[in-house]
Amino acid sequence: MGLTRRGLLMPLSAAAMAAAMTVLVTAVVPGAAASAGTSPGAPTSGAPTSGVLASAASVPEAPVGEVVGAAPLPEADLSHHGYVSFSNGHIAIRIRSENLGPSDVTASTVRLRFSAPLAVTQELPYDCLRSGKATVLCETGGLRSGGGARQTALDLRPAGGPDEVIVRLDTVWNGGVRDTDPKNNVHQVLAPATGDAYAF
């Protein structure tokens, strides 16, 4: 599932869905059906109804949380860099998102969290939306391996007139790939209200 804004699909957390998946291994009691004189799996008079199946066939056990037969995830390396500046009540943010490979990324979502709540009314780019009082999510679109970078530009206004803001940036959706170097897409920037540009 995801959030939509004017038709924009924003898949937010595939990891949460994957964490909900479990593998149930059915307990096996070898020879129980044969000793009872019934066919495997058939109900037995007076047998407990705990959900334990009686079967002569063995079932290989799988490690907890592992999906049997699942293909390994493709690997990619998402990278977000840019700068933050803060002056005259405006936070200017420029993000350059790219994929260093080796696999393509179908889409990714960047999360920006601020130390101060944002003003209620904001002008956001088409591919960005609010997620709470101090969080903005931006969709980068598809990122080809070794392809060109995608640019995201924001001009935001914090509420309350703070003297500085802390901006925390990370990736909350990466198209379901395994990121081989997550450090280059997680950043924290302190920007005083001086107008200076602080790189990340």
XYZ file of C-alpha atoms in Angstrom:
200
model
C 0.000 0.000 0.000
C 1.106 3.561 -0.340
C 0.033 7.164 -0.109
C -1.311 8.941 -3.136
C -1.223 12.597 -4.037
C -2.792 13.576 -7.344
C -2.382 10.062 -8.664
C 1.189 9.620 -7.378
C 1.878 6.208 -5.891
C 4.117 6.447 -2.853
C 5.120 2.992 -1.587
C 6.305 3.766 1.909
C 7.473 0.593 3.618
C 7.891 -2.699 1.876
C 10.041 -3.738 4.838
C 7.026 -3.548 7.171
C 5.108 -5.891 4.906
C 8.031 -8.323 4.704
C 8.394 -8.300 8.491
C 4.786 -9.446 8.794
C 5.477 -12.584 6.733
C 6.102 -15.743 8.743
C 6.759 -19.317 7.832
C 4.661 -21.847 9.656
C 6.217 -25.293 9.963
C 3.648 -28.019 10.596
C 4.569 -30.432 13.357
C 4.831 -34.036 12.205
C 4.251 -37.210 14.128
C 5.744 -40.012 11.983
C 3.818 -43.263 11.980
C 0.866 -41.936 13.983
C -1.596 -42.531 11.140
C -0.358 -46.044 10.499
C -0.610 -47.026 14.158
C -4.154 -45.704 14.307
C -5.152 -47.754 11.283
C -6.348 -44.781 9.254
C -5.173 -43.053 6.131
C -2.706 -40.169 6.535
C -4.437 -36.921 7.382
C -7.818 -38.547 8.177
C -9.468 -37.577 11.468
C -9.137 -40.227 14.213
C -11.788 -40.908 16.806
C -10.731 -39.526 20.150
C -7.679 -37.763 18.629
C -6.806 -34.336 20.031
C -7.897 -31.368 17.913
C -4.791 -29.243 18.464
C -4.058 -28.800 14.759
C -1.186 -31.317 14.710
C -1.340 -33.439 11.551
C -0.516 -37.149 11.645
C 1.529 -38.020 8.573
C 4.196 -40.559 7.700
C 5.884 -38.119 5.287
C 8.619 -35.911 6.721
C 8.515 -32.142 6.215
C 11.864 -30.324 6.049
C 12.063 -27.467 8.492
C 12.989 -23.953 7.357
C 14.679 -21.277 9.458
C 12.144 -18.974 11.091
C 11.368 -15.952 8.899
C 12.857 -17.441 5.749
C 10.631 -17.953 2.717
C 11.495 -21.332 1.209
C 12.559 -21.109 -2.417
C 12.632 -17.275 -2.488
C 15.055 -15.755 -4.981
C 17.757 -13.463 -3.541
C 16.982 -9.751 -3.703
C 18.650 -7.745 -6.471
C 21.371 -5.388 -5.257
C 21.640 -1.663 -5.861
C 23.305 1.330 -4.236
C 21.062 4.377 -3.804
C 22.808 7.650 -3.129
C 21.320 11.005 -2.059
C 23.476 14.119 -1.865
C 22.845 17.842 -1.986
C 22.638 20.807 0.355
C 20.430 22.617 2.870
C 20.287 26.370 3.488
C 18.068 28.328 5.880
C 17.390 32.069 5.787
C 14.499 34.540 5.983
C 12.158 31.848 7.250
C 12.746 29.516 4.291
C 14.531 26.149 4.166
C 15.959 25.473 0.698
C 16.832 21.846 0.010
C 18.345 20.371 -3.145
C 18.654 16.581 -3.454
C 20.507 14.652 -6.142
C 19.403 10.992 -6.142
C 21.164 8.345 -8.186
C 21.670 4.597 -8.383
C 25.237 3.272 -8.483
C 24.008 -0.228 -9.369
C 24.350 -2.963 -10.265
C 20.536 -3.425 -10.533
C 17.938 -0.868 -11.616
C 15.551 0.601 -9.020
C 11.924 0.895 -10.106
C 11.186 3.725 -7.648
C 12.390 5.155 -4.377
C 10.951 7.448 -1.714
C 13.073 9.928 0.240
C 11.969 11.038 3.714
C 12.851 14.465 5.135
C 12.307 14.991 8.864
C 12.728 18.389 10.506
C 13.535 19.376 14.101
C 10.797 22.036 13.944
C 7.230 21.596 12.697
C 6.537 22.982 9.264
C 4.029 25.750 8.572
C 0.592 24.354 7.809
C 0.486 25.791 4.294
C 3.372 24.713 2.029
C 4.045 24.733 -1.696
C 5.382 21.260 -2.463
C 6.647 19.810 -5.740
C 4.243 17.469 -7.519
C 6.189 14.382 -6.430
C 6.250 15.317 -2.706
C 3.674 15.211 0.092
C 3.352 15.929 3.808
C 3.485 13.055 6.306
C 2.863 14.613 9.707
C 3.746 18.001 11.136
C 7.492 17.830 10.461
C 7.956 15.221 7.716
C 7.907 15.361 3.916
C 8.115 12.390 1.532
C 9.397 12.743 -2.039
C 9.232 10.157 -4.828
C 12.330 10.003 -7.040
C 10.884 7.801 -9.779
C 12.858 5.013 -11.412
C 16.644 5.074 -11.111
C 18.616 3.125 -13.682
C 21.904 1.547 -12.684
C 24.618 4.049 -13.522
C 22.019 6.309 -15.127
C 21.475 10.000 -14.655
C 20.582 11.505 -11.293
C 17.109 12.750 -10.385
C 16.859 16.231 -8.887
C 14.443 17.257 -6.111
C 14.123 20.899 -5.044
C 12.115 22.092 -2.045
C 11.437 25.499 -0.484
C 9.823 24.969 2.926
C 8.782 27.235 5.796
C 9.116 26.118 9.426
C 6.584 27.226 12.016
C 7.565 29.320 15.026
C 10.588 31.133 13.577
C 13.458 28.916 14.834
C 17.080 30.105 14.650
C 18.231 26.795 13.186
C 16.832 23.536 11.870
C 18.080 19.977 11.773
C 17.173 18.049 8.627
C 17.301 14.248 8.661
C 17.164 12.519 5.281
C 16.831 8.816 4.529
C 15.234 6.334 2.119
C 11.991 4.629 3.169
C 11.352 2.766 -0.101
C 13.969 1.502 -2.564
C 11.953 -0.614 -4.972
C 12.556 -3.818 -3.010
C 16.304 -4.085 -3.710
C 19.062 -4.749 -1.171
C 21.080 -1.565 -0.712
C 24.758 -2.494 -0.601
C 25.831 0.838 0.932
C 23.018 2.510 2.909
C 25.348 5.080 4.488
C 25.285 7.304 1.402
C 21.521 7.807 1.538
C 21.164 8.595 5.261
C 22.164 12.115 6.332
C 21.659 14.656 9.115
C 22.328 18.369 8.568
C 22.270 21.252 11.045
C 21.458 24.509 9.238
C 21.575 27.807 11.182
C 19.487 30.662 9.791
C 22.498 32.312 8.128
C 21.780 31.506 4.476
C 24.910 29.394 4.166
C 24.620 26.148 2.190
C 25.459 22.970 4.135
C 26.295 19.949 1.994
C 25.341 16.349 2.708
